[in-house]
Amino acid sequence: MSEAHILAWLRLSLCPGIGAITFEKLRAIDSPINIVNYTKQELTAIGLNPNQVVFLHQQSIALAEQALTWAEGEHRFIVTSGDSLYPPLLSETRGAPPALFIEGQLPLLTKPQIAMVGSRNATVEGLDIARRYAGIFAQHGYCVTSGLALGIDGHAHQGALDVQGSTIAVLGSGLSQIYLHVTSHWLLVSQSVER
């Protein structure tokens, strides 16, 4: 996908009120590169409200360019749902995010994965079980995928890392709001959320 296409994809997906489902509905009407160039009347006709029209015409370019600048950093990537690198099982999910902001080792997206999530206030026994099971899964070649919260999520990541396994942390809040850090063999995946 060309940089112009990615820029258009980002402009549309970062627009307030355009989440994954709305994005797909708009994409069924036309390609993002065409939609971002629609007139005010055309945008209104396809269902965008006045605030969204103003955002697309006045603010979206700067935010999308900021995202592209971020992606120029080491081990940073933007993968759109139209990209061959987008995780195939995620693409089959209704409401799959239009763009993933990734930091880390991109090939981990294609590894077999096991998702482990749970309470932030888990019991000591629960934390121990999460850590042990994650280690076992990692030893058998699975990448442990979880959120990045304290509790079960953090212990699942640590269990995989304890045995030199790999982890993927999925952040709905964006990469700028990380509150737990894992150190090696990692991938952070963030998505835009419905506003």
PDB file of C-alpha atoms in Angstrom:
ATOM      1  CA  MET A   1       0.000   0.000   0.000  1.00  0.00           C
ATOM      2  CA  SER A   2       1.414   3.403  -0.958  1.00  0.00           C
ATOM      3  CA  GLU A   3       2.074   6.123   1.601  1.00  0.00           C
ATOM      4  CA  ALA A   4      -0.813   8.153   0.146  1.00  0.00           C
ATOM      5  CA  HIS A   5      -3.175   5.223   0.717  1.00  0.00           C
ATOM      6  CA  ILE A   6      -1.920   4.695   4.282  1.00  0.00           C
ATOM      7  CA  LEU A   7      -2.283   8.422   4.969  1.00  0.00           C
ATOM      8  CA  ALA A   8      -5.893   8.359   3.741  1.00  0.00           C
ATOM      9  CA  TRP A   9      -6.593   5.181   5.721  1.00  0.00           C
ATOM     10  CA  LEU A  10      -5.276   6.854   8.883  1.00  0.00           C
ATOM     11  CA  ARG A  11      -7.140  10.110   8.272  1.00  0.00           C
ATOM     12  CA  LEU A  12     -10.412   8.242   8.072  1.00  0.00           C
ATOM     13  CA  SER A  13      -9.744   5.761  10.884  1.00  0.00           C
ATOM     14  CA  LEU A  14      -8.589   8.482  13.316  1.00  0.00           C
ATOM     15  CA  CYS A  15     -11.759  10.519  12.817  1.00  0.00           C
ATOM     16  CA  PRO A  16     -13.837  10.784  16.025  1.00  0.00           C
ATOM     17  CA  GLY A  17     -16.894   8.558  15.855  1.00  0.00           C
ATOM     18  CA  ILE A  18     -15.507   6.373  13.071  1.00  0.00           C
ATOM     19  CA  GLY A  19     -14.682   3.085  14.689  1.00  0.00           C
ATOM     20  CA  ALA A  20     -13.980  -0.235  13.055  1.00  0.00           C
ATOM     21  CA  ILE A  21     -17.552  -1.016  12.014  1.00  0.00           C
ATOM     22  CA  THR A  22     -18.277   2.447  10.625  1.00  0.00           C
ATOM     23  CA  PHE A  23     -14.925   2.404   8.840  1.00  0.00           C
ATOM     24  CA  GLU A  24     -15.867  -0.840   7.060  1.00  0.00           C
ATOM     25  CA  LYS A  25     -19.250   0.603   6.066  1.00  0.00           C
ATOM     26  CA  LEU A  26     -17.511   3.643   4.557  1.00  0.00           C
ATOM     27  CA  ARG A  27     -14.974   1.431   2.840  1.00  0.00           C
ATOM     28  CA  ALA A  28     -17.829  -0.466   1.210  1.00  0.00           C
ATOM     29  CA  ILE A  29     -18.936   2.856  -0.310  1.00  0.00           C
ATOM     30  CA  ASP A  30     -15.523   3.900  -1.635  1.00  0.00           C
ATOM     31  CA  SER A  31     -11.813   3.648  -0.895  1.00  0.00           C
ATOM     32  CA  PRO A  32     -10.400   5.797   1.936  1.00  0.00           C
ATOM     33  CA  ILE A  33      -8.158   7.666  -0.524  1.00  0.00           C
ATOM     34  CA  ASN A  34     -11.273   8.830  -2.375  1.00  0.00           C
ATOM     35  CA  ILE A  35     -13.427   9.483   0.707  1.00  0.00           C
ATOM     36  CA  VAL A  36     -10.928  11.862   2.337  1.00  0.00           C
ATOM     37  CA  ASN A  37     -11.109  13.960  -0.817  1.00  0.00           C
ATOM     38  CA  TYR A  38     -14.906  14.152  -0.871  1.00  0.00           C
ATOM     39  CA  THR A  39     -16.551  17.543  -0.630  1.00  0.00           C
ATOM     40  CA  LYS A  40     -18.485  18.574   2.470  1.00  0.00           C
ATOM     41  CA  GLN A  41     -21.728  17.657   0.716  1.00  0.00           C
ATOM     42  CA  GLU A  42     -20.444  14.240  -0.354  1.00  0.00           C
ATOM     43  CA  LEU A  43     -19.200  13.456   3.162  1.00  0.00           C
ATOM     44  CA  THR A  44     -22.547  14.472   4.615  1.00  0.00           C
ATOM     45  CA  ALA A  45     -24.352  12.332   2.043  1.00  0.00           C
ATOM     46  CA  ILE A  46     -22.461   9.213   3.175  1.00  0.00           C
ATOM     47  CA  GLY A  47     -23.408   9.850   6.801  1.00  0.00           C
ATOM     48  CA  LEU A  48     -20.658  11.931   8.370  1.00  0.00           C
ATOM     49  CA  ASN A  49     -21.749  14.621  10.786  1.00  0.00           C
ATOM     50  CA  PRO A  50     -20.511  18.249  10.561  1.00  0.00           C
ATOM     51  CA  ASN A  51     -17.805  17.728  13.211  1.00  0.00           C
ATOM     52  CA  GLN A  52     -16.422  14.739  11.336  1.00  0.00           C
ATOM     53  CA  VAL A  53     -16.413  16.675   8.068  1.00  0.00           C
ATOM     54  CA  VAL A  54     -14.454  19.509   9.702  1.00  0.00           C
ATOM     55  CA  PHE A  55     -12.059  16.997  11.267  1.00  0.00           C
ATOM     56  CA  LEU A  56     -11.378  15.284   7.940  1.00  0.00           C
ATOM     57  CA  HIS A  57     -10.809  18.553   6.112  1.00  0.00           C
ATOM     58  CA  GLN A  58      -8.874  20.435   8.806  1.00  0.00           C
ATOM     59  CA  GLN A  59      -7.315  18.157  11.436  1.00  0.00           C
ATOM     60  CA  SER A  60      -6.916  14.661  10.047  1.00  0.00           C
ATOM     61  CA  ILE A  61      -3.878  15.352   7.884  1.00  0.00           C
ATOM     62  CA  ALA A  62      -1.742  16.532  10.790  1.00  0.00           C
ATOM     63  CA  LEU A  63      -2.713  13.555  12.981  1.00  0.00           C
ATOM     64  CA  ALA A  64      -2.147  11.041  10.204  1.00  0.00           C
ATOM     65  CA  GLU A  65       1.238  12.575   9.368  1.00  0.00           C
ATOM     66  CA  GLN A  66       2.120  12.459  13.061  1.00  0.00           C
ATOM     67  CA  ALA A  67       1.315   8.730  13.040  1.00  0.00           C
ATOM     68  CA  LEU A  68       3.487   8.200   9.955  1.00  0.00           C
ATOM     69  CA  THR A  69       6.334  10.072  11.637  1.00  0.00           C
ATOM     70  CA  TRP A  70       5.932   7.839  14.698  1.00  0.00           C
ATOM     71  CA  ALA A  71       6.185   4.778  12.413  1.00  0.00           C
ATOM     72  CA  GLU A  72       9.586   5.957  11.170  1.00  0.00           C
ATOM     73  CA  GLY A  73      11.049   4.976  14.557  1.00  0.00           C
ATOM     74  CA  GLU A  74      12.943   1.750  15.039  1.00  0.00           C
ATOM     75  CA  HIS A  75      10.715  -1.358  15.131  1.00  0.00           C
ATOM     76  CA  ARG A  76       7.551   0.688  14.578  1.00  0.00           C
ATOM     77  CA  PHE A  77       4.940  -0.165  11.992  1.00  0.00           C
ATOM     78  CA  ILE A  78       1.431   0.728  10.912  1.00  0.00           C
ATOM     79  CA  VAL A  79      -0.459  -2.225   9.477  1.00  0.00           C
ATOM     80  CA  THR A  80      -3.867  -1.549   7.968  1.00  0.00           C
ATOM     81  CA  SER A  81      -6.646  -4.088   7.583  1.00  0.00           C
ATOM     82  CA  GLY A  82      -6.023  -3.911   3.843  1.00  0.00           C
ATOM     83  CA  ASP A  83      -2.396  -4.998   4.281  1.00  0.00           C
ATOM     84  CA  SER A  84      -1.142  -8.573   3.759  1.00  0.00           C
ATOM     85  CA  LEU A  85       0.673  -8.345   7.119  1.00  0.00           C
ATOM     86  CA  TYR A  86      -2.604  -7.807   8.992  1.00  0.00           C
ATOM     87  CA  PRO A  87      -3.291 -10.862  11.190  1.00  0.00           C
ATOM     88  CA  PRO A  88      -5.651 -13.080   9.164  1.00  0.00           C
ATOM     89  CA  LEU A  89      -7.756 -14.287  12.106  1.00  0.00           C
ATOM     90  CA  LEU A  90      -8.181 -10.728  13.361  1.00  0.00           C
ATOM     91  CA  SER A  91      -9.373  -9.658   9.917  1.00  0.00           C
ATOM     92  CA  GLU A  92     -12.198 -12.209  10.186  1.00  0.00           C
ATOM     93  CA  THR A  93     -13.460 -10.569  13.381  1.00  0.00           C
ATOM     94  CA  ARG A  94     -16.394  -8.177  13.141  1.00  0.00           C
ATOM     95  CA  GLY A  95     -15.140  -4.782  14.218  1.00  0.00           C
ATOM     96  CA  ALA A  96     -11.462  -5.545  13.587  1.00  0.00           C
ATOM     97  CA  PRO A  97      -9.467  -2.318  13.936  1.00  0.00           C
ATOM     98  CA  PRO A  98      -8.755  -0.538  10.626  1.00  0.00           C
ATOM     99  CA  ALA A  99      -5.132   0.073  11.626  1.00  0.00           C
ATOM    100  CA  LEU A 100      -2.713  -1.454  14.090  1.00  0.00           C
ATOM    101  CA  PHE A 101       0.126   0.611  15.501  1.00  0.00           C
ATOM    102  CA  ILE A 102       2.886  -1.868  16.213  1.00  0.00           C
ATOM    103  CA  GLU A 103       6.127  -1.570  18.097  1.00  0.00           C
ATOM    104  CA  GLY A 104       8.446  -4.551  18.300  1.00  0.00           C
ATOM    105  CA  GLN A 105       9.100  -7.649  16.246  1.00  0.00           C
ATOM    106  CA  LEU A 106       6.591  -7.666  13.367  1.00  0.00           C
ATOM    107  CA  PRO A 107       7.012 -11.393  12.516  1.00  0.00           C
ATOM    108  CA  LEU A 108       5.378 -12.288  15.833  1.00  0.00           C
ATOM    109  CA  LEU A 109       2.008 -11.439  14.276  1.00  0.00           C
ATOM    110  CA  THR A 110       2.236 -14.598  12.177  1.00  0.00           C
ATOM    111  CA  LYS A 111       3.267 -16.982  14.977  1.00  0.00           C
ATOM    112  CA  PRO A 112       0.726 -19.320  16.575  1.00  0.00           C
ATOM    113  CA  GLN A 113      -0.725 -17.451  19.539  1.00  0.00           C
ATOM    114  CA  ILE A 114      -2.626 -18.145  22.720  1.00  0.00           C
ATOM    115  CA  ALA A 115      -4.596 -15.357  24.361  1.00  0.00           C
ATOM    116  CA  MET A 116      -4.425 -15.104  28.150  1.00  0.00           C
ATOM    117  CA  VAL A 117      -6.402 -12.414  29.958  1.00  0.00           C
ATOM    118  CA  GLY A 118      -7.806 -12.047  33.423  1.00  0.00           C
ATOM    119  CA  SER A 119      -8.308  -9.978  36.520  1.00  0.00           C
ATOM    120  CA  ARG A 120      -6.052  -7.158  37.603  1.00  0.00           C
ATOM    121  CA  ASN A 121      -6.807  -8.170  41.184  1.00  0.00           C
ATOM    122  CA  ALA A 122      -6.235 -11.913  40.853  1.00  0.00           C
ATOM    123  CA  THR A 123      -5.358 -14.182  43.741  1.00  0.00           C
ATOM    124  CA  VAL A 124      -1.748 -15.189  44.309  1.00  0.00           C
ATOM    125  CA  GLU A 125      -2.685 -18.671  43.100  1.00  0.00           C
ATOM    126  CA  GLY A 126      -4.268 -17.239  39.929  1.00  0.00           C
ATOM    127  CA  LEU A 127      -1.175 -15.157  39.181  1.00  0.00           C
ATOM    128  CA  ASP A 128       1.056 -18.206  39.665  1.00  0.00           C
ATOM    129  CA  ILE A 129      -1.125 -20.333  37.373  1.00  0.00           C
ATOM    130  CA  ALA A 130      -1.099 -17.643  34.661  1.00  0.00           C
ATOM    131  CA  ARG A 131       2.676 -17.381  34.821  1.00  0.00           C
ATOM    132  CA  ARG A 132       3.236 -21.153  34.775  1.00  0.00           C
ATOM    133  CA  TYR A 133       0.767 -21.833  31.940  1.00  0.00           C
ATOM    134  CA  ALA A 134       2.180 -18.999  29.848  1.00  0.00           C
ATOM    135  CA  GLY A 135       5.646 -20.492  30.274  1.00  0.00           C
ATOM    136  CA  ILE A 136       4.374 -23.903  29.162  1.00  0.00           C
ATOM    137  CA  PHE A 137       2.615 -22.429  26.127  1.00  0.00           C
ATOM    138  CA  ALA A 138       5.737 -20.456  25.194  1.00  0.00           C
ATOM    139  CA  GLN A 139       7.925 -23.552  25.492  1.00  0.00           C
ATOM    140  CA  HIS A 140       5.621 -25.241  22.986  1.00  0.00           C
ATOM    141  CA  GLY A 141       6.085 -22.452  20.442  1.00  0.00           C
ATOM    142  CA  TYR A 142       3.077 -20.279  21.194  1.00  0.00           C
ATOM    143  CA  CYS A 143       3.322 -16.526  21.412  1.00  0.00           C
ATOM    144  CA  VAL A 144       1.406 -15.382  24.504  1.00  0.00           C
ATOM    145  CA  THR A 145      -0.996 -12.572  23.654  1.00  0.00           C
ATOM    146  CA  SER A 146      -2.629 -10.469  26.338  1.00  0.00           C
ATOM    147  CA  GLY A 147      -3.348  -6.947  27.446  1.00  0.00           C
ATOM    148  CA  LEU A 148      -0.700  -5.033  29.293  1.00  0.00           C
ATOM    149  CA  ALA A 149      -2.515  -4.613  32.581  1.00  0.00           C
ATOM    150  CA  LEU A 150      -1.169  -5.629  35.938  1.00  0.00           C
ATOM    151  CA  GLY A 151      -2.454  -8.935  37.291  1.00  0.00           C
ATOM    152  CA  ILE A 152      -3.079 -11.943  35.053  1.00  0.00           C
ATOM    153  CA  ASP A 153      -2.022 -10.103  31.882  1.00  0.00           C
ATOM    154  CA  GLY A 154       1.351  -9.058  33.270  1.00  0.00           C
ATOM    155  CA  HIS A 155       2.032 -12.468  34.777  1.00  0.00           C
ATOM    156  CA  ALA A 156       1.170 -14.181  31.484  1.00  0.00           C
ATOM    157  CA  HIS A 157       3.723 -12.006  29.670  1.00  0.00           C
ATOM    158  CA  GLN A 158       6.318 -12.604  32.371  1.00  0.00           C
ATOM    159  CA  GLY A 159       5.770 -16.364  32.277  1.00  0.00           C
ATOM    160  CA  ALA A 160       6.506 -16.424  28.544  1.00  0.00           C
ATOM    161  CA  LEU A 161       9.547 -14.197  28.971  1.00  0.00           C
ATOM    162  CA  ASP A 162      10.856 -16.366  31.829  1.00  0.00           C
ATOM    163  CA  VAL A 163      11.388 -19.185  29.326  1.00  0.00           C
ATOM    164  CA  GLN A 164      12.658 -16.897  26.537  1.00  0.00           C
ATOM    165  CA  GLY A 165       9.281 -17.075  24.792  1.00  0.00           C
ATOM    166  CA  SER A 166       7.593 -14.252  22.971  1.00  0.00           C
ATOM    167  CA  THR A 167       4.611 -12.079  23.833  1.00  0.00           C
ATOM    168  CA  ILE A 168       2.243  -9.678  22.154  1.00  0.00           C
ATOM    169  CA  ALA A 169       0.613  -6.967  24.252  1.00  0.00           C
ATOM    170  CA  VAL A 170      -2.604  -5.541  22.827  1.00  0.00           C
ATOM    171  CA  LEU A 171      -3.404  -2.008  23.976  1.00  0.00           C
ATOM    172  CA  GLY A 172      -6.790  -0.472  23.268  1.00  0.00           C
ATOM    173  CA  SER A 173      -5.617   2.797  24.814  1.00  0.00           C
ATOM    174  CA  GLY A 174      -2.786   3.488  22.403  1.00  0.00           C
ATOM    175  CA  LEU A 175       0.981   3.176  22.616  1.00  0.00           C
ATOM    176  CA  SER A 176       1.339   6.451  24.491  1.00  0.00           C
ATOM    177  CA  GLN A 177      -0.400   5.024  27.574  1.00  0.00           C
ATOM    178  CA  ILE A 178       1.731   2.014  28.514  1.00  0.00           C
ATOM    179  CA  TYR A 179       1.641   1.254  32.229  1.00  0.00           C
ATOM    180  CA  LEU A 180       3.610  -2.003  32.352  1.00  0.00           C
ATOM    181  CA  HIS A 181       6.752  -2.714  30.377  1.00  0.00           C
ATOM    182  CA  VAL A 182       8.103  -6.063  29.221  1.00  0.00           C
ATOM    183  CA  THR A 183      11.669  -6.194  28.040  1.00  0.00           C
ATOM    184  CA  SER A 184      12.433  -8.694  25.279  1.00  0.00           C
ATOM    185  CA  HIS A 185      10.860 -10.762  22.519  1.00  0.00           C
ATOM    186  CA  TRP A 186       7.879  -8.477  22.503  1.00  0.00           C
ATOM    187  CA  LEU A 187       5.421  -6.779  20.289  1.00  0.00           C
ATOM    188  CA  LEU A 188       3.007  -4.047  21.278  1.00  0.00           C
ATOM    189  CA  VAL A 189      -0.106  -3.765  19.184  1.00  0.00           C
ATOM    190  CA  SER A 190      -2.451  -0.851  19.511  1.00  0.00           C
ATOM    191  CA  GLN A 191      -5.696  -0.106  17.798  1.00  0.00           C
ATOM    192  CA  SER A 192      -7.914   2.887  17.421  1.00  0.00           C
ATOM    193  CA  VAL A 193     -11.115   2.559  19.398  1.00  0.00           C
ATOM    194  CA  GLU A 194     -14.692   3.658  18.702  1.00  0.00           C
ATOM    195  CA  ARG A 195     -15.119   7.142  20.129  1.00  0.00           C
TER     196      ARG A 195
END
